[in-house]
Short mmCIF file of C-alpha atoms in Angstrom, two decimals:
data_model
loop_
_atom_site.label_atom_id
_atom_site.label_comp_id
_atom_site.label_asym_id
_atom_site.label_seq_id
_atom_site.Cartn_x
_atom_site.Cartn_y
_atom_site.Cartn_z
CA MET A 1 56.73 58.21 50.97
CA PRO A 2 57.69 59.83 47.50
CA LEU A 3 60.38 57.68 45.57
CA VAL A 4 62.97 59.62 46.09
CA ALA A 5 62.62 59.33 49.85
CA HIS A 6 62.65 55.40 49.60
CA LEU A 7 65.31 55.24 47.03
CA THR A 8 67.42 57.15 49.97
CA GLU A 9 66.34 55.18 52.84
CA LEU A 10 67.43 52.15 50.70
CA ARG A 11 70.89 53.80 49.31
CA ASP A 12 71.11 54.51 53.50
CA ARG A 13 70.36 50.76 54.28
CA LEU A 14 72.85 49.35 52.17
CA LEU A 15 75.95 52.00 53.20
CA ARG A 16 74.88 50.77 57.09
CA ALA A 17 74.73 46.77 56.33
CA ILE A 18 78.39 47.80 53.68
CA LEU A 19 80.01 49.60 56.78
CA ALA A 20 79.08 46.97 59.18
CA VAL A 21 80.68 44.38 57.13
CA LEU A 22 84.05 46.37 56.74
CA VAL A 23 84.09 46.88 60.76
CA VAL A 24 83.61 43.10 61.44
CA PHE A 25 86.63 42.84 58.56
CA ILE A 26 88.31 44.58 59.65
CA CYS A 27 88.64 43.69 63.37
CA LEU A 28 89.16 39.80 61.92
CA PHE A 29 91.80 41.12 59.70
CA PRO A 30 94.99 40.46 61.86
CA PHE A 31 93.34 36.85 63.00
CA ALA A 32 93.09 36.11 59.33
CA ASN A 33 96.24 33.20 59.25
CA ASP A 34 93.85 32.01 62.61
CA ILE A 35 90.86 31.76 61.01
CA TYR A 36 92.42 29.80 58.11
CA THR A 37 94.30 27.71 60.55
CA PHE A 38 90.35 26.81 62.10
CA VAL A 39 88.83 26.36 58.98
CA SER A 40 91.54 23.89 57.83
CA GLN A 41 91.82 22.05 60.48
CA PRO A 42 89.37 19.16 59.77
CA LEU A 43 91.52 18.07 56.27
CA ARG A 44 95.16 19.02 58.58
CA ALA A 45 94.17 16.73 61.24
CA LEU A 46 93.92 14.02 58.34
CA LEU A 47 96.60 14.53 56.40
CA PRO A 48 99.45 11.51 56.81
CA PRO A 49 102.84 12.18 58.58
CA GLY A 50 105.16 14.51 56.53
CA THR A 51 102.80 16.16 54.30
CA SER A 52 101.23 19.75 54.47
CA MET A 53 99.10 22.03 52.66
CA ILE A 54 100.66 23.89 49.91
CA ALA A 55 100.35 27.35 48.11
CA THR A 56 100.95 27.29 44.62
CA GLU A 57 100.38 30.78 43.63
CA VAL A 58 103.18 33.26 45.07
CA ALA A 59 99.95 35.99 46.49
CA SER A 60 98.11 32.58 47.65
CA PRO A 61 99.81 33.35 51.27
CA PHE A 62 98.41 36.43 51.63
CA LEU A 63 95.22 36.18 49.28
CA THR A 64 93.24 32.95 51.06
CA PRO A 65 92.92 34.22 54.44
CA PHE A 66 92.51 37.95 53.01
CA LYS A 67 89.09 36.01 50.93
CA LEU A 68 88.36 33.87 53.54
CA THR A 69 88.29 36.54 56.57
CA LEU A 70 86.00 38.81 54.18
CA PHE A 71 83.91 35.72 53.79
CA THR A 72 83.59 35.16 57.51
CA ALA A 73 83.18 39.14 58.48
CA LEU A 74 80.13 38.95 55.68
CA PHE A 75 79.03 35.34 57.47
CA LEU A 76 78.85 37.31 60.85
CA ALA A 77 77.05 40.47 59.70
CA ILE A 78 73.93 38.29 58.23
CA PRO A 79 72.16 39.31 61.43
CA TYR A 80 72.72 43.04 60.88
CA VAL A 81 72.45 42.83 56.93
CA LEU A 82 69.07 41.21 57.19
CA TYR A 83 67.46 43.97 60.16
CA GLN A 84 68.74 46.77 57.73
CA ALA A 85 66.27 44.76 54.84
CA TRP A 86 63.96 44.16 57.07
CA GLY A 87 63.40 47.59 58.43
CA PHE A 88 63.60 48.72 54.61
CA ILE A 89 60.21 45.91 53.97
CA ALA A 90 58.66 46.09 57.21
CA PRO A 91 56.85 49.61 57.13
CA GLY A 92 55.50 48.48 54.11
CA MET A 93 53.71 45.12 55.58
CA TYR A 94 50.69 44.35 57.33
CA ARG A 95 50.75 43.46 61.21
CA HIS A 96 49.57 39.66 60.88
CA GLU A 97 52.27 39.24 57.66
CA LYS A 98 54.67 40.88 60.23
CA ARG A 99 53.75 38.58 62.51
CA LEU A 100 55.12 36.03 60.56
CA ALA A 101 57.52 37.00 58.65
CA PHE A 102 59.97 38.35 61.42
CA PRO A 103 60.24 35.11 63.26
CA LEU A 104 60.89 33.25 59.61
CA LEU A 105 63.66 35.74 58.89
CA ALA A 106 65.28 34.98 62.33
CA SER A 107 64.99 31.11 61.87
CA SER A 108 66.43 31.32 58.16
CA ILE A 109 69.64 33.07 59.98
CA LEU A 110 69.50 30.59 62.50
CA LEU A 111 69.31 27.34 60.38
CA PHE A 112 72.18 28.85 57.74
CA TYR A 113 74.31 29.19 60.77
CA CYS A 114 72.89 25.48 61.69
CA GLY A 115 74.11 24.23 58.04
CA ALA A 116 77.40 25.36 58.38
CA ALA A 117 78.11 24.34 61.33
CA PHE A 118 76.61 20.96 60.29
CA ALA A 119 79.48 21.15 57.12
CA TYR A 120 81.99 21.95 59.48
CA PHE A 121 81.29 19.28 62.70
CA VAL A 122 80.07 16.61 60.43
CA VAL A 123 80.66 16.81 57.25
CA PHE A 124 84.18 17.85 56.95
CA PRO A 125 85.63 14.92 58.97
CA LEU A 126 83.88 12.72 57.11
CA ILE A 127 84.62 13.28 53.73
CA PHE A 128 88.15 14.06 54.21
CA ALA A 129 88.56 11.19 56.28
CA PHE A 130 87.49 9.17 52.91
CA PHE A 131 89.13 11.76 50.42
CA THR A 132 92.63 11.04 52.35
CA SER A 133 92.41 7.32 52.43
CA VAL A 134 91.53 5.96 49.44
CA GLY A 135 94.60 7.58 47.29
CA PRO A 136 97.47 5.34 46.24
CA GLU A 137 99.85 4.48 48.94
CA ASP A 138 102.86 6.92 46.87
CA ILE A 139 101.00 9.70 45.99
CA ALA A 140 101.82 12.69 48.72
CA ILE A 141 98.51 14.72 49.76
CA MET A 142 99.50 18.66 49.44
CA THR A 143 96.70 20.04 49.01
CA ASP A 144 96.34 23.78 47.74
CA ILE A 145 95.25 26.20 50.15
CA ASN A 146 93.63 28.30 47.57
CA ARG A 147 91.80 25.49 45.69
CA TYR A 148 90.65 24.00 49.47
CA LEU A 149 89.08 27.54 50.42
CA ASP A 150 87.18 27.24 47.35
CA PHE A 151 85.70 24.07 48.28
CA VAL A 152 84.72 24.13 51.77
CA LEU A 153 83.29 27.81 50.66
CA LYS A 154 81.30 25.72 48.48
CA LEU A 155 80.24 23.08 50.73
CA PHE A 156 79.57 26.12 53.32
CA PHE A 157 76.99 27.51 50.89
CA ALA A 158 75.67 24.75 49.91
CA PHE A 159 74.74 23.32 53.61
CA GLY A 160 73.66 26.54 54.53
CA ILE A 161 71.18 27.19 51.64
CA ALA A 162 70.01 23.42 52.19
CA PHE A 163 68.74 24.24 55.81
CA GLU A 164 66.62 26.91 54.19
CA ILE A 165 64.26 24.00 53.33
CA PRO A 166 61.51 24.66 56.25
CA ILE A 167 61.42 27.86 55.59
CA ALA A 168 61.06 27.61 51.83
CA ALA A 169 57.94 25.46 52.52
CA VAL A 170 56.30 27.40 55.30
CA LEU A 171 56.61 30.21 52.87
CA MET A 172 54.83 28.16 49.83
CA ILE A 173 52.07 27.07 51.82
CA TRP A 174 51.73 30.90 53.59
CA ALA A 175 51.28 32.47 50.22
CA GLY A 176 48.88 29.85 49.21
CA VAL A 177 51.04 28.34 46.50
CA THR A 178 50.75 25.03 47.74
CA THR A 179 49.29 22.97 50.93
CA PRO A 180 50.82 20.69 53.43
CA GLU A 181 48.88 17.35 51.50
CA ALA A 182 49.97 18.17 48.46
CA LEU A 183 53.79 18.80 49.24
CA ALA A 184 53.49 15.42 51.30
CA ARG A 185 52.31 13.76 47.89
CA LYS A 186 55.21 14.90 46.19
CA ARG A 187 57.64 13.15 48.90
CA PRO A 188 58.72 10.54 46.59
CA TYR A 189 59.98 13.57 44.07
CA ILE A 190 61.52 15.64 46.96
CA ILE A 191 63.54 12.88 47.93
CA VAL A 192 64.83 11.98 44.41
CA GLY A 193 65.58 15.88 44.28
CA CYS A 194 67.63 16.08 47.23
CA PHE A 195 70.09 13.27 46.46
CA VAL A 196 70.21 15.19 42.67
CA PHE A 197 70.66 18.62 44.30
CA GLY A 198 73.18 16.69 46.75
CA MET A 199 75.00 15.38 43.89
CA LEU A 200 75.27 18.76 42.00
CA LEU A 201 76.50 20.73 44.74
CA THR A 202 79.19 18.18 46.69
CA PRO A 203 82.22 15.83 44.98
CA PRO A 204 81.33 13.22 43.59
CA ASP A 205 81.15 10.52 46.25
CA ILE A 206 78.57 9.17 48.05
CA ILE A 207 78.94 9.71 51.53
CA SER A 208 78.87 13.65 50.82
CA GLN A 209 76.06 13.68 48.64
CA SER A 210 74.01 11.56 51.30
CA LEU A 211 75.23 14.13 54.01
CA LEU A 212 73.75 16.72 52.28
CA ALA A 213 70.68 14.94 50.65
CA LEU A 214 69.28 13.25 54.12
CA PRO A 215 69.19 16.47 55.90
CA MET A 216 66.99 17.76 53.35
CA TRP A 217 64.78 15.67 53.27
CA LEU A 218 64.56 15.82 57.23
CA LEU A 219 64.04 19.55 56.76
CA PHE A 220 61.69 19.01 53.91
CA GLU A 221 59.32 16.82 56.85
CA ALA A 222 59.92 19.80 59.30
CA GLY A 223 58.68 22.23 56.80
CA VAL A 224 55.54 20.00 55.98
CA VAL A 225 54.89 19.75 59.85
CA ALA A 226 55.15 23.56 60.57
CA GLY A 227 53.01 24.21 57.42
CA ARG A 228 50.18 22.33 59.31
CA LEU A 229 50.54 24.08 62.32
CA LEU A 230 50.24 27.52 60.06
CA VAL A 231 47.35 25.94 58.59
CA ARG A 232 45.69 24.65 61.94
CA GLU A 233 46.29 28.36 63.81
CA ARG A 234 44.83 30.30 60.74
CA GLY A 235 41.92 28.01 60.13
CA PRO A 236 40.07 29.55 62.81
CA ALA A 237 40.90 33.20 62.16
CA ASP A 238 39.81 32.89 58.43
CA ASP A 239 36.50 31.54 59.72
#
């Protein structure tokens, strides 16, 4: 295909992806407040009696659920968005590359969702229980709804990206950048790097840092195992 045809196809696929996000957003917008109620439930369940979340800005009661709904629409439309990306790049790939790339793409979507679910169902209850229990007794906890949303979106993104570690390891092994044995020898540095990453992307407490670092380490080990299986399957074909 000529360059103009490639650019036209890229434009069409981008428009389809944007349209999909907009359609999901329009469907979800009537439930914007319900979505925010669901996302804020881990904190609200732990607030002391007589306290509640607050809005410190005039437009926050509208803009905060609006922003959350937009992110939720993008979150739900990710499979279709990546399908459009796959449809654009797949024709230029060899058959053996497609055979590996498509499962990796599907696995990356699933792992990102798993990371977000892990953050909501495991991490949020633990760190919010810690935060709401360590403050002075005469301080009323009334979290701003916009600040809370920024906080949880950061954690959703951090855990979603962290759960992509096995995919990154397999891609590096597949591309020949490294080997499973070389990755295994770097295990001490990887563990330290996981805790540094957790320190940078989570609140400054050991609980949330560990809850991000430990799964990252385990997922790294899973990536090494998957890389060894990949090398074992590819070996006879190369011979």
